PDB file of C-alpha atoms in Angstrom:
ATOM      1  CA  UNK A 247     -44.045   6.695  59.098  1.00 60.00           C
ATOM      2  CA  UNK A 248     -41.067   5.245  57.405  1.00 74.00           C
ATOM      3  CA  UNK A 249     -40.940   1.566  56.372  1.00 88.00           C
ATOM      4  CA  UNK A 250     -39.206  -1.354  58.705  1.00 94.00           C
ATOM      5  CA  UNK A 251     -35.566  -2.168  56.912  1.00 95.00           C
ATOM      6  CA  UNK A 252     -34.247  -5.895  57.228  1.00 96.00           C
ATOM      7  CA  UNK A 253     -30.546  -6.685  57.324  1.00 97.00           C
ATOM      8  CA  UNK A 254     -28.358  -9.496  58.566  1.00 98.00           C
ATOM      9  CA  UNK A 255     -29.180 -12.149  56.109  1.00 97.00           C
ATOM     10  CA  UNK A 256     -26.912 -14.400  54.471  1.00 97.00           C
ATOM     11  CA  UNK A 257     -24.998 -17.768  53.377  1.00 98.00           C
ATOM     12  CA  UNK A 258     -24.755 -20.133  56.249  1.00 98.00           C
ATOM     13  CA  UNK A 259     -23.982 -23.850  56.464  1.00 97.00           C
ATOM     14  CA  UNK A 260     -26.607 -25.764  58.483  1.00 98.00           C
ATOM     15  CA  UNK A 261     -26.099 -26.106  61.879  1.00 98.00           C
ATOM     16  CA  UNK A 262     -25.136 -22.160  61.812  1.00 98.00           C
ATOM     17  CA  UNK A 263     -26.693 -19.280  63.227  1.00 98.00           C
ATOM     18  CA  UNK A 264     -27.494 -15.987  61.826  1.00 98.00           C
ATOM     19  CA  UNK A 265     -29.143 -13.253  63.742  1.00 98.00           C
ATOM     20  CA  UNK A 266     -31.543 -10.862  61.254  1.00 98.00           C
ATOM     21  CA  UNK A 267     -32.221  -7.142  62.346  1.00 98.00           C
ATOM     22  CA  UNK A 268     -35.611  -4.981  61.635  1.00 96.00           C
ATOM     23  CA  UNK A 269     -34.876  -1.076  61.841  1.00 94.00           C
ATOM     24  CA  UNK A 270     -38.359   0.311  62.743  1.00 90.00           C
ATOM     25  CA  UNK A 271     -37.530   3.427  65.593  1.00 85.00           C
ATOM     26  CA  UNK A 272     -41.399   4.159  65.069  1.00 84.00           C
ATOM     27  CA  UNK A 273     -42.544   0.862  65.732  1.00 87.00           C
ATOM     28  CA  UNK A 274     -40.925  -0.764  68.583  1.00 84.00           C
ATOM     29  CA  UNK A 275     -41.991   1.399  71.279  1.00 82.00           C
ATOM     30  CA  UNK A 276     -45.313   1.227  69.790  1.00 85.00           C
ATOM     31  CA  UNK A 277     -48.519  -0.657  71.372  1.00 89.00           C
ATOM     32  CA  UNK A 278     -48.992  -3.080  68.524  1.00 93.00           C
ATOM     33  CA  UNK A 279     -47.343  -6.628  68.257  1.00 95.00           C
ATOM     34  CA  UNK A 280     -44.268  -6.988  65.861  1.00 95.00           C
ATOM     35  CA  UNK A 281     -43.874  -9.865  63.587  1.00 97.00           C
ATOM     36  CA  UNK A 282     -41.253 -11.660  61.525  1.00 98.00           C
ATOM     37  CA  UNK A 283     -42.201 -13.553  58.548  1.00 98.00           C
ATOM     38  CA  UNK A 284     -40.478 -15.789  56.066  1.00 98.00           C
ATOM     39  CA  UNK A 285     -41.221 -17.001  52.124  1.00 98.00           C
ATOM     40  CA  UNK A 286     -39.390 -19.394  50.289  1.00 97.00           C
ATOM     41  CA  UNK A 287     -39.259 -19.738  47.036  1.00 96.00           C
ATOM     42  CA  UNK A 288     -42.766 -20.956  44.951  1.00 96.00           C
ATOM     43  CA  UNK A 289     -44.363 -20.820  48.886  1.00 97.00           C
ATOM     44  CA  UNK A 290     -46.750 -18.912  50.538  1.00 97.00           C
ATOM     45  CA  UNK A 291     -45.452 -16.259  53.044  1.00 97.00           C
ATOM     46  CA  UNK A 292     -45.334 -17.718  56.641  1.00 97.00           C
ATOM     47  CA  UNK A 293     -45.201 -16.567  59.678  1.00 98.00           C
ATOM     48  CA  UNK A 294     -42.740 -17.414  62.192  1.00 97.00           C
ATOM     49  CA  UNK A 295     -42.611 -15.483  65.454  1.00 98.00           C
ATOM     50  CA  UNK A 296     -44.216 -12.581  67.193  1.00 98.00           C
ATOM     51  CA  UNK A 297     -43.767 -10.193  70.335  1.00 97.00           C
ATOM     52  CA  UNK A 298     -46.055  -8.308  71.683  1.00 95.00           C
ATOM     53  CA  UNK A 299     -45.463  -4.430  73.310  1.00 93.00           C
ATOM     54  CA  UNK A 300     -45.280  -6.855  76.575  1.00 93.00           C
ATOM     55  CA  UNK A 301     -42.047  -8.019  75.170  1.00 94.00           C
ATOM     56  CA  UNK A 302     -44.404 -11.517  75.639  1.00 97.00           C
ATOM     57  CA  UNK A 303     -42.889 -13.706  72.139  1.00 98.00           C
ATOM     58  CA  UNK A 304     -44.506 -16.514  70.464  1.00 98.00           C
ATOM     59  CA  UNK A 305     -43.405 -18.894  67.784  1.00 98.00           C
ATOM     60  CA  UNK A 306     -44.246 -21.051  64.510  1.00 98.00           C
ATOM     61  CA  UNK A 307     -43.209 -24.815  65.733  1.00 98.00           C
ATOM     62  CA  UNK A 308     -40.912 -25.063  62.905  1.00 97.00           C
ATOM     63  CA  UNK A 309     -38.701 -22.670  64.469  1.00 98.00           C
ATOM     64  CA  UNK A 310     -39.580 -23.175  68.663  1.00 98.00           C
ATOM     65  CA  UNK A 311     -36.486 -23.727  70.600  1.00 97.00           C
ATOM     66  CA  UNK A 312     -33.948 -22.393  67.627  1.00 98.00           C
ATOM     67  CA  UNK A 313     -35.081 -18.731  66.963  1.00 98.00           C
ATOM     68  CA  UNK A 314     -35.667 -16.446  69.140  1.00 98.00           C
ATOM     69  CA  UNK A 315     -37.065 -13.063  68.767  1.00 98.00           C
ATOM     70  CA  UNK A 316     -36.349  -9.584  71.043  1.00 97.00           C
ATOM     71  CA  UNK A 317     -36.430  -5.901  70.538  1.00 95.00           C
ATOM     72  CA  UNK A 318     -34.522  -2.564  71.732  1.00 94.00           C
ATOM     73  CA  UNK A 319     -36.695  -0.324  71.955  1.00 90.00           C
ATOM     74  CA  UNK A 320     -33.915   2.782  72.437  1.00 91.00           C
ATOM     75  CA  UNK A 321     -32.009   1.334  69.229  1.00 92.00           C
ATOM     76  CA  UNK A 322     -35.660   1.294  67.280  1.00 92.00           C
ATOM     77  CA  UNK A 323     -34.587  -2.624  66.582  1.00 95.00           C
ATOM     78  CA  UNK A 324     -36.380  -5.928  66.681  1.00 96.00           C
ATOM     79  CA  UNK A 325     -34.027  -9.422  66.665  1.00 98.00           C
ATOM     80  CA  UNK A 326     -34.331 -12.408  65.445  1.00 98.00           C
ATOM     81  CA  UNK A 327     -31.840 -14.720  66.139  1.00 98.00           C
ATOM     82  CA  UNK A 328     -31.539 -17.889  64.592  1.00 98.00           C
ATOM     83  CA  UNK A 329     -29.357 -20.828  65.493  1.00 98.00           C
ATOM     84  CA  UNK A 330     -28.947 -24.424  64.803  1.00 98.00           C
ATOM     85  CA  UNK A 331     -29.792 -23.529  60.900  1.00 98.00           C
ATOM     86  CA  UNK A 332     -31.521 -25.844  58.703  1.00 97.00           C
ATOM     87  CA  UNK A 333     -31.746 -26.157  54.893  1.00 97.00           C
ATOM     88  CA  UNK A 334     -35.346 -25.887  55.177  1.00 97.00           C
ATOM     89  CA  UNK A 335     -34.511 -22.498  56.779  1.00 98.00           C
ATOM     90  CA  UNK A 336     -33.523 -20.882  53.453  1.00 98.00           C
ATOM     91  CA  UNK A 337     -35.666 -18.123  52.317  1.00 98.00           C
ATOM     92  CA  UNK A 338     -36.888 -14.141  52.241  1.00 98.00           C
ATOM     93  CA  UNK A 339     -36.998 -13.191  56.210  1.00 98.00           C
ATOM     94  CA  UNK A 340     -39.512 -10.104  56.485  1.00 98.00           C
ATOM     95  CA  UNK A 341     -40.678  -7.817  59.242  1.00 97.00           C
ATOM     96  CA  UNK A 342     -43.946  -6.864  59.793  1.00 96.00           C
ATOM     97  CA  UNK A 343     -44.928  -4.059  61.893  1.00 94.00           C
ATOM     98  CA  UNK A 344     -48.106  -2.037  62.739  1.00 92.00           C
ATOM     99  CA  UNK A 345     -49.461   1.375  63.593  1.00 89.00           C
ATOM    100  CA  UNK A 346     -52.195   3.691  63.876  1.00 87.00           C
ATOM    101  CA  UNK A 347     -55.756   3.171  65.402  1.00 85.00           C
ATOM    102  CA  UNK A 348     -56.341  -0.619  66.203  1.00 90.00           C
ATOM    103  CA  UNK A 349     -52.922  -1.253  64.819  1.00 91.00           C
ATOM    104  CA  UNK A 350     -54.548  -1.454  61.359  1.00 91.00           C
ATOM    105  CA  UNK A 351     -51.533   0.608  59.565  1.00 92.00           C
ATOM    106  CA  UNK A 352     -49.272  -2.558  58.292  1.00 93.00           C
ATOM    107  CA  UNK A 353     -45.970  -2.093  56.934  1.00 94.00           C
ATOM    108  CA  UNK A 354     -43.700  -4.597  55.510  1.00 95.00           C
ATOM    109  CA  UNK A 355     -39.692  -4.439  54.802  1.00 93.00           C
ATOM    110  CA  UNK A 356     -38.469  -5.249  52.073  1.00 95.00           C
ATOM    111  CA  UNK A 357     -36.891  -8.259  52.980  1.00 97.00           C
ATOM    112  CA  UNK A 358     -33.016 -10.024  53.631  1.00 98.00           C
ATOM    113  CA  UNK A 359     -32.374 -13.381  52.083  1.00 98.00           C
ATOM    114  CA  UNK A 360     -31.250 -16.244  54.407  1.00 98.00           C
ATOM    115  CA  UNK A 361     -29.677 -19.122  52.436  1.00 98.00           C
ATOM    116  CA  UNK A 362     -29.065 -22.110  54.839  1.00 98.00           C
ATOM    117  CA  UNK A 363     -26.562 -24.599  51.967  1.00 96.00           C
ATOM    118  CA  UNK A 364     -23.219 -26.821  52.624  1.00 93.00           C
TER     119      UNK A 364
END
């Protein structure tokens, strides 16, 4: 199985909106929940949203009510979409996705910066 690729990251001024892209055709018709997770820099990975084969989504409260996550499943894509920007925002955006028995097989991206700065 190939590895989930990140795009759509970026410089934005706060207030803007960016929306980030995971290409993962084996994943997101899958039966195992997808993930998006973010670092900044010196910080622990975090994790910000979810959505399940369901298409049911969940989110960190940082980011409830300004991102919101979706997939195609006949584009092999998962969305996030991210508006009303914040500095605190800035960081590596990574996809998670799972496989196999259990959904024990994680793979990771390899990440697209989003840079939130006026």
């Amino acid at each position: 199985l190939g590895r989930p690729v990140e795009s759509g990251g970026g410089l934005v001024q706060p207030g803007g909106s960016l929306r980030l892209s995971c290409t993962a055709p084996e994943f997101t018709s899958g039966n195992c929940v997808m993930n998006w997770y973010r670092q900044a820099a010196g910080k622990r990975r975090e994790w910000i949203s979810s959505i399940a084969p369901s298409d049911t989504t969940t989110y960190a409260d940082s980011v409830k009510g300004r991102f919101t996550i979706s997939k195609d499943k006949y584009k092999g894509t998962m969305y996030l979409q991210m508006n009303t920007l914040q500095l605190e925002d800035t960081a590596m955006y990574f996809c998670e996705v799972r496989g196999g028995l259990y959904c024990g097989d994680i793979y990771w991206g390899q990440g697209t910066q989003v840079t939130v700065s006026s």
